[in-house]
Tab-separated table of C-alpha atoms in Angstrom:
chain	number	residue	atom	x	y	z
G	22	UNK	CA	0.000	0.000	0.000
G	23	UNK	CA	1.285	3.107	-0.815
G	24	UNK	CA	2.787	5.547	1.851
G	25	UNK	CA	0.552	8.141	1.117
G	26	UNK	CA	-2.599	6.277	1.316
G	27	UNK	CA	-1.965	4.713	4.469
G	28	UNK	CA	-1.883	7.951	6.265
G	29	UNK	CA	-4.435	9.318	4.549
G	30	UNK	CA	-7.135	7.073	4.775
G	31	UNK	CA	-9.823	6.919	2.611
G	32	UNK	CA	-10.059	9.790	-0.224
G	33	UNK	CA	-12.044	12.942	1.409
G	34	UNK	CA	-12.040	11.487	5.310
G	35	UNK	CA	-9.868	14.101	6.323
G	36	UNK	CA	-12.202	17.166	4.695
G	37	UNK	CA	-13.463	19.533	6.743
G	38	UNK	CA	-16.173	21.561	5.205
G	39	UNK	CA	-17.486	24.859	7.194
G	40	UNK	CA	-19.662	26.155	4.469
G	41	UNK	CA	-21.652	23.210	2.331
G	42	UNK	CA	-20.990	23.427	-1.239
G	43	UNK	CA	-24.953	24.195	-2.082
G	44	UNK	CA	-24.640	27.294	0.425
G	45	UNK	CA	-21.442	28.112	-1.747
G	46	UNK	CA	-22.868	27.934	-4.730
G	47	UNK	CA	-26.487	29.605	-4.061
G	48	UNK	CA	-23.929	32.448	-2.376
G	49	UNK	CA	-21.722	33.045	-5.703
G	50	UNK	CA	-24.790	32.637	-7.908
G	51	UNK	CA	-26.356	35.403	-5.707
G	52	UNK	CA	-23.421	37.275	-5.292
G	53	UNK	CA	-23.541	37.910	-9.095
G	54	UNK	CA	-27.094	38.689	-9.408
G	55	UNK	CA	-26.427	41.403	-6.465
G	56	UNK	CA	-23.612	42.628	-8.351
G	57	UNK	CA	-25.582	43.609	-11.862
G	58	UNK	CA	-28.810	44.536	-10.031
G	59	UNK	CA	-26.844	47.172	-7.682
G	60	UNK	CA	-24.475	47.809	-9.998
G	61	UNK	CA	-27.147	49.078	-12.575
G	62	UNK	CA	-29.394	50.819	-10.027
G	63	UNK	CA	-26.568	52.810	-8.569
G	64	UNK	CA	-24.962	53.831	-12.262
G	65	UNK	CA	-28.462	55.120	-13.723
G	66	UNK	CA	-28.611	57.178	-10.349
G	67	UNK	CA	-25.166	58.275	-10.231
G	68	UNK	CA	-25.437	59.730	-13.839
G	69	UNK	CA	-29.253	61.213	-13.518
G	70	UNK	CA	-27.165	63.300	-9.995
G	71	UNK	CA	-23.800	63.696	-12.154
G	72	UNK	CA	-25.883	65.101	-15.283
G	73	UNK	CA	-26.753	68.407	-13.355
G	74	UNK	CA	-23.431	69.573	-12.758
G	75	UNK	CA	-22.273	67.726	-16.170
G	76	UNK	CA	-23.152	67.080	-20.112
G	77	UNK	CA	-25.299	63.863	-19.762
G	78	UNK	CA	-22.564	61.740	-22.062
G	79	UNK	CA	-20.020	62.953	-19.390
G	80	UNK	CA	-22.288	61.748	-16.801
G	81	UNK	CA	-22.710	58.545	-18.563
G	82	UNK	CA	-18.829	57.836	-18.063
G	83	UNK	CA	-18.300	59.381	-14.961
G	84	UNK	CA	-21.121	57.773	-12.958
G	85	UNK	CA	-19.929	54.230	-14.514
G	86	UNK	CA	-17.260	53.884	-11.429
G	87	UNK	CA	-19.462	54.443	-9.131
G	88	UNK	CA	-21.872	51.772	-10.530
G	89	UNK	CA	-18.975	49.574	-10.595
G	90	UNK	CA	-17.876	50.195	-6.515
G	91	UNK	CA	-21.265	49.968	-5.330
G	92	UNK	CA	-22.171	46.865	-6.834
G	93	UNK	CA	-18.744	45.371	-6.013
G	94	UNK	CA	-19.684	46.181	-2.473
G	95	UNK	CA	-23.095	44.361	-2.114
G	96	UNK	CA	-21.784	41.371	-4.297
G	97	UNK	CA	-18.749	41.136	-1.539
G	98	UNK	CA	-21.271	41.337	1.272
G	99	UNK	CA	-23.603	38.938	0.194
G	100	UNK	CA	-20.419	36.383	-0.849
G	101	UNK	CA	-19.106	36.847	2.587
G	102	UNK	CA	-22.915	36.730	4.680
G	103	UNK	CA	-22.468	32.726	4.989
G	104	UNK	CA	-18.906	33.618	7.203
G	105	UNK	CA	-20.408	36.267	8.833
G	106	UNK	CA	-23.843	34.460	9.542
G	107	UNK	CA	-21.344	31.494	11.194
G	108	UNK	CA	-20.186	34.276	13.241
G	109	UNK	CA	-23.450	34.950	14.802
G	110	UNK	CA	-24.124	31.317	15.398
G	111	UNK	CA	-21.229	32.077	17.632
G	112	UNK	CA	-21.939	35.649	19.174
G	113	UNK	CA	-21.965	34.927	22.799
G	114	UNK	CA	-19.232	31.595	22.835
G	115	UNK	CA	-17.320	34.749	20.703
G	116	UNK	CA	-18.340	37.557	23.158
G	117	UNK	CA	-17.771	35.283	26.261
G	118	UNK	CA	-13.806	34.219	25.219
G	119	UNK	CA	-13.339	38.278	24.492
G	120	UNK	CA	-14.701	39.340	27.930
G	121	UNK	CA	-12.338	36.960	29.186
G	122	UNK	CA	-9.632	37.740	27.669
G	123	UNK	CA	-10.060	41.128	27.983
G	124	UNK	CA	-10.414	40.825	31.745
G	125	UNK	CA	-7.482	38.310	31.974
G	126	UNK	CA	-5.352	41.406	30.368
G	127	UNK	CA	-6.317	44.253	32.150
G	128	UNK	CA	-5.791	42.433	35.899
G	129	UNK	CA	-2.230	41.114	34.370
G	130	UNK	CA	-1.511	44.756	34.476
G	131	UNK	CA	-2.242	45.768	37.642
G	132	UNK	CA	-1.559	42.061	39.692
G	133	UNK	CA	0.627	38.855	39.294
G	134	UNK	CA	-0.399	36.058	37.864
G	135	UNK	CA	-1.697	33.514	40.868
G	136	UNK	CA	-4.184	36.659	41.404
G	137	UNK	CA	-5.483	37.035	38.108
G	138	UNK	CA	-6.057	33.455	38.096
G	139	UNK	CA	-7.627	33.541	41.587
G	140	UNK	CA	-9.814	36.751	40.842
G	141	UNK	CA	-10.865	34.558	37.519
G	142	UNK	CA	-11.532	31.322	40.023
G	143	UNK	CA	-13.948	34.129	42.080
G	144	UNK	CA	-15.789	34.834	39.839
G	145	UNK	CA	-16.432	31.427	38.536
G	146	UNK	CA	-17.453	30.648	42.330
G	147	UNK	CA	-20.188	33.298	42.559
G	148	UNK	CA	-21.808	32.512	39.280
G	149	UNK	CA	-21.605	28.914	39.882
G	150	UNK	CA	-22.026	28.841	44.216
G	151	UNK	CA	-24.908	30.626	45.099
G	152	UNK	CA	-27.882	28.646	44.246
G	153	UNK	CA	-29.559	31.394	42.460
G	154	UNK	CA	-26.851	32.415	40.066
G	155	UNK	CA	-26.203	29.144	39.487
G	156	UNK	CA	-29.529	28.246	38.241
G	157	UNK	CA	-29.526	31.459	36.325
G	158	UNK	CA	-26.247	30.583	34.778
G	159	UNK	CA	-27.059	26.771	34.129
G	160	UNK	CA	-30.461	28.138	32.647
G	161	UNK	CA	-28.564	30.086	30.395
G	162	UNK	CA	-25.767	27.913	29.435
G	163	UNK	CA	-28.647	25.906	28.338
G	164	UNK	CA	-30.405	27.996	25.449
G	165	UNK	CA	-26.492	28.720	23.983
G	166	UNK	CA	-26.665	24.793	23.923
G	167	UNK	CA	-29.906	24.282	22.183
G	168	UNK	CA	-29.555	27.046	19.832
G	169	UNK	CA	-26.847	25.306	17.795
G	170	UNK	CA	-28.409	21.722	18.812
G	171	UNK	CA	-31.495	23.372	16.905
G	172	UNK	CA	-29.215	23.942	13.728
G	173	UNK	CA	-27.599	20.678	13.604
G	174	UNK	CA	-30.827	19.036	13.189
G	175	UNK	CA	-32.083	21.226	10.703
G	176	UNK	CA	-28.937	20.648	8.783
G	177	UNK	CA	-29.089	16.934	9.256
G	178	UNK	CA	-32.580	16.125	8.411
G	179	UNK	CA	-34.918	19.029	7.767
G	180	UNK	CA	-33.447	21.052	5.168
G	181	UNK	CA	-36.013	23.124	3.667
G	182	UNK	CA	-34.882	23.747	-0.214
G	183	UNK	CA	-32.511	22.813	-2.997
G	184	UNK	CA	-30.430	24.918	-2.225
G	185	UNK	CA	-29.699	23.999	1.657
G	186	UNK	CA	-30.499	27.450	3.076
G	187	UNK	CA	-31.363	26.757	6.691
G	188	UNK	CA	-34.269	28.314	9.011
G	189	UNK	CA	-32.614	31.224	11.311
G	190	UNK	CA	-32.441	30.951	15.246
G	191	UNK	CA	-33.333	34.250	16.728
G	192	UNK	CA	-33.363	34.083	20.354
G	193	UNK	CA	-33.974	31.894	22.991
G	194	UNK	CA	-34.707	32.355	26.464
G	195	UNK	CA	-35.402	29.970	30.241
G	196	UNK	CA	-38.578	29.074	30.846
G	197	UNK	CA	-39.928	27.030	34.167
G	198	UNK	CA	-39.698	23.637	32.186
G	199	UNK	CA	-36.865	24.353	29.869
G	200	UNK	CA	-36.302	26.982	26.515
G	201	UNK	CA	-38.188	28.771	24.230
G	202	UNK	CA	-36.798	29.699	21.013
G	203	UNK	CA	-37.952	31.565	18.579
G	204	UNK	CA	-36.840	30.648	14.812
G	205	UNK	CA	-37.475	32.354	11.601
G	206	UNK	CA	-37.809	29.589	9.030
G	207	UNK	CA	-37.035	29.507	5.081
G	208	UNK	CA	-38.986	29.119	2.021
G	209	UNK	CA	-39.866	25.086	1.958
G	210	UNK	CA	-40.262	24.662	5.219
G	211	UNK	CA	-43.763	24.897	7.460
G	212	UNK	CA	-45.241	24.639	10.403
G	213	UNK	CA	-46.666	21.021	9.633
G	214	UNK	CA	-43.567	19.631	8.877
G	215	UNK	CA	-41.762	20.796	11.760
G	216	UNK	CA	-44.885	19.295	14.274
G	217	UNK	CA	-44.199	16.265	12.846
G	218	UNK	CA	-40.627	15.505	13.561
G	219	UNK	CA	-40.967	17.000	17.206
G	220	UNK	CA	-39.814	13.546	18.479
G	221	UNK	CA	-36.546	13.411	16.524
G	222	UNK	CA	-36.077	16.972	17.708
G	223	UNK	CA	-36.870	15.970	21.292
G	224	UNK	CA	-33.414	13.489	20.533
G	225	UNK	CA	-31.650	16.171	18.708
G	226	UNK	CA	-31.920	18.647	21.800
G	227	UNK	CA	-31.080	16.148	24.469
G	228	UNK	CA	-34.831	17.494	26.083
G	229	UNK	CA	-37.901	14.993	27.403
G	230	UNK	CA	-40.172	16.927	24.945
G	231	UNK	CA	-40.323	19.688	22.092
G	232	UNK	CA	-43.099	21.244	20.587
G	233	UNK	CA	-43.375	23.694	17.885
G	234	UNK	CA	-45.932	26.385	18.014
G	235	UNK	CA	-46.142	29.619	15.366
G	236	UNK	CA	-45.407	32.588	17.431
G	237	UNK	CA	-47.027	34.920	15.287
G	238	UNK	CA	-50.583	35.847	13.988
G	239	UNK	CA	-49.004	37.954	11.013
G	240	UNK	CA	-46.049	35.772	9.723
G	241	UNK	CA	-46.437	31.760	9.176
G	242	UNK	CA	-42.350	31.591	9.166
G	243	UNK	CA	-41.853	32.949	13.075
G	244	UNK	CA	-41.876	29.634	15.296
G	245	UNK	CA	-41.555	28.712	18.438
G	246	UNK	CA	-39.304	25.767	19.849
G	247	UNK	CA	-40.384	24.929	23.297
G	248	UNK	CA	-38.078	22.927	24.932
G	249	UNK	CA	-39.050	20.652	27.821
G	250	UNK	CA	-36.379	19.082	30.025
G	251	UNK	CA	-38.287	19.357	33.409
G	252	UNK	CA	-41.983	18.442	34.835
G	253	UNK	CA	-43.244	21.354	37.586
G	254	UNK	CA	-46.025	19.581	38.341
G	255	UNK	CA	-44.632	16.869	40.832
G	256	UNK	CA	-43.933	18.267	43.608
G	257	UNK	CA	-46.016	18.626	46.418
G	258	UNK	CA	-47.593	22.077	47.606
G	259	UNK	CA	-48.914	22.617	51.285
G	260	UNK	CA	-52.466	24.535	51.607
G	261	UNK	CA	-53.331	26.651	54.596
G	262	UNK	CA	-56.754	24.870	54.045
G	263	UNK	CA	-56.161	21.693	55.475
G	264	UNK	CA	-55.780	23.332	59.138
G	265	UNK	CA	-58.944	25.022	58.758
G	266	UNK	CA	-61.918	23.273	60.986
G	267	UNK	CA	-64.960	21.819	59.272
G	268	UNK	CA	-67.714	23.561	61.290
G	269	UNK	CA	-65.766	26.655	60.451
G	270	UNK	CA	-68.563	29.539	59.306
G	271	UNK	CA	-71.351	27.599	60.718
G	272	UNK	CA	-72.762	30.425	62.445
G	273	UNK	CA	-72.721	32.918	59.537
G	274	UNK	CA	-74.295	30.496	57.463
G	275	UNK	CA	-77.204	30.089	60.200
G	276	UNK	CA	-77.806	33.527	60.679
G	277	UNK	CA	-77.655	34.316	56.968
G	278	UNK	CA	-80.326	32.043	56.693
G	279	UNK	CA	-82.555	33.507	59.223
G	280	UNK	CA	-86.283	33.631	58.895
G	281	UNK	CA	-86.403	37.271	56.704
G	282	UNK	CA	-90.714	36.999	57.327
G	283	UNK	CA	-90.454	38.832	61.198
G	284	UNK	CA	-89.162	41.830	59.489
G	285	UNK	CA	-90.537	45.234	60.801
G	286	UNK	CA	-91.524	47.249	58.182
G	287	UNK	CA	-92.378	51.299	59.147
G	288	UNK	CA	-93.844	51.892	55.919
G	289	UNK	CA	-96.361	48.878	55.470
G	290	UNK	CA	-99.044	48.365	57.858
G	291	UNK	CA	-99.205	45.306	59.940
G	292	UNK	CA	-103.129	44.268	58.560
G	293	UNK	CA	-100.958	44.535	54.880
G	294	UNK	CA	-98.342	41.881	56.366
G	295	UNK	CA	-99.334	38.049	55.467
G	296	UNK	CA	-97.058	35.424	56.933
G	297	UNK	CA	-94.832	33.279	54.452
G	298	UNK	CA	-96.356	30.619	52.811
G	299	UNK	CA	-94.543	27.312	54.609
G	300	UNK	CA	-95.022	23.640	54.419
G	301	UNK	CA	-95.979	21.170	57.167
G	302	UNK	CA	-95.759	17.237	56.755
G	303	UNK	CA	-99.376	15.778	56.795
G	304	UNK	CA	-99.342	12.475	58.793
G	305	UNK	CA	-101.208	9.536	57.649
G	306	UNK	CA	-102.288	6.557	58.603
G	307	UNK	CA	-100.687	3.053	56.992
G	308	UNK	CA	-96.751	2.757	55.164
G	309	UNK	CA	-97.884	5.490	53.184
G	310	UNK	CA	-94.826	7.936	53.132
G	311	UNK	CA	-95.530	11.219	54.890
G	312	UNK	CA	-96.822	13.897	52.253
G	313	UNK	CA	-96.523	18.009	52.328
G	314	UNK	CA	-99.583	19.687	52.618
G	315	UNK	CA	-99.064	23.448	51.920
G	316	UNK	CA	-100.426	25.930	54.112
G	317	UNK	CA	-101.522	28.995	51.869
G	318	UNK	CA	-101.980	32.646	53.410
G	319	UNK	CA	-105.339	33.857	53.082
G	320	UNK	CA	-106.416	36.519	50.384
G	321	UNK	CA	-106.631	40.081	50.858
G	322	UNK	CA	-109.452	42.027	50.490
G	323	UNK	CA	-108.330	44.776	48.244
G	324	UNK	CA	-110.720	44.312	45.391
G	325	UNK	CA	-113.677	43.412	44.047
G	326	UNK	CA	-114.114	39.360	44.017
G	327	UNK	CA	-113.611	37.373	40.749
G	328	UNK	CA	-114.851	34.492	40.015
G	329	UNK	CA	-111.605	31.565	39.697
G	330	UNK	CA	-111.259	30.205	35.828
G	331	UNK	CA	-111.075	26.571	35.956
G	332	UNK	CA	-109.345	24.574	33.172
G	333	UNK	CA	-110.799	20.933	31.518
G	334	UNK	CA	-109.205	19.455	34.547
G	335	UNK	CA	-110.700	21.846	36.720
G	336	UNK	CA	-107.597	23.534	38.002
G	337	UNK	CA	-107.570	27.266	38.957
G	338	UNK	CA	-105.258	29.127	36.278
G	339	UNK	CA	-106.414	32.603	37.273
G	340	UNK	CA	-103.121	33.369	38.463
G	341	UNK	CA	-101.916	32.615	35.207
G	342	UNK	CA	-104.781	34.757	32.751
């Protein structure tokens, strides 16, 4: 076997691709279309400025550089938006090393080295010691985590188009039972899709459970990833209740149910006052069960008397005439 193959391995093991070759491609391919468009845009308005101060073939000529610069500029910055998009995959692992290193450098300049290195350690201690930084911390540590989790699976199995463009993480943020993150997805890709690979996601994130939910009611692409790692439902909570006595509120029950018929009224006469109708249990003789007989008041004499209006069954319906 040759030499060279037997450190090498098998042809293209050792590659290590940062930018897939579709995302290449679709980013030349656009670079050049962002190159003419702007190019052309900013030359006809260049000359129609230019052509005021000079004879409009002049302008013709002289704004052509300036066509040429501007669309050189937006073709560059489109070429280079897959680097700098990698870049804020990376903002706060970035951000964090700088602060760092930044802090590491400034107390090298002022103390030795075993104190920079023990100032560094105290630090560490009260974000990780206390229990409330360190859940604060650990809460945080976790949505950095699932935010590039998030785009390895959608580069490993739900890639939305031809040309391998993947969905945009936003933000994330703690919640009680895990993350939220919010994620602004690509042409080809829905909301349907997404629900149904929430189990493989759930794997992906290293969670119990993830569900997807659209976060907007103007824009189908804005999602949100909820991430569950934790159930707050199992624990046990202690009511003040239970030490409260049964035959608590007794009393105010019995006097709000007091007899309201002994009421004295200044502004009705007593001969006007009729006693509430009430209900006494008729006994009878035998197993018969005991039946209510109702005890009606009697009728005042306010009018002239009307004959009752009987129905077929000769029941008194004047009440209801």
């Amino acid at each position: 076997m040759p030499k060279s193959r037997l450190f090498r391995g098998r042809r293209g093991s050792t590659d290590v691709t940062i930018i897939d070759s579709s995302v290449q491609r679709s980013s030349v391919r656009r670079a050049k279309t962002a190159f003419v468009a702007a190019g052309l845009v900013s030359w006809i308005l260049a000359a129609v400025v230019v052509a005021s101060y000079l004879p409009p073939v002049a302008a013709v000529f002289v704004a052509v550089p300036i066509g040429f610069l501007v669309g050189l500029v937006v073709a560059l910055a489109v070429l280079v938006w897959p680097v700098v998009r990698i870049g804020v995959h990376w903002c706060v692992e970035i951000a964090t090393g700088g602060l760092v290193l930044a802090g590491m450098t400034g107390l090298s300049h002022v103390l030795a080295g075993p104190l920079v290195v023990g100032s560094m350690v105290a630090v560490a201690g009260v974000l990780l010691v206390p229990s409330w930084t360190r859940r604060r911390t650990v809460a945080w540590s976790w949505c950095v985590i699932t935010r590039h989790r998030l785009r390895s699976s959608f580069a490993a199995y739900i890639r939305g188009n031809r040309e391998g463009t993947l969905p945009f993480v936003l933000h994330a943020k703690p919640t009680p039972i895990g993350e939220r993150v919010w994620v602004w997805l690509r042409p080809g890709l829905s909301l349907t899709e997404l629900v149904s690979r929430q189990e493989q996601l759930a794997v992906s994130c290293w969670a119990k459970a993830v569900s997807v939910s659209a976060a907007s009611a103007k824009y189908a692409a804005l999602v949100a990833f909820d991430i569950k790692r934790r159930d707050t439902l199992v624990g046990e909570v202690s009511s003040p209740l239970a030490d409260v006595p049964a035959t608590a509120g007794r009393d105010d029950v019995s006097d709000a149910q007091a007899d309201v018929s002994a009421l004295d009224l200044e502004d009705v006469p007593a001969e006007q006052v009729q006693p509430a109708a009430s209900t006494k249990p008729a006994r009878t003789g035998g197993d018969k069960a005991p039946q209510m007989v109702a005890y009606k008041p009697g009728k005042k004499n306010t009018g002239p008397v009307v004959d009752p209006v009987l129905s077929a069954s000769g029941e008194d319906v004047s009440d209801w005439m």
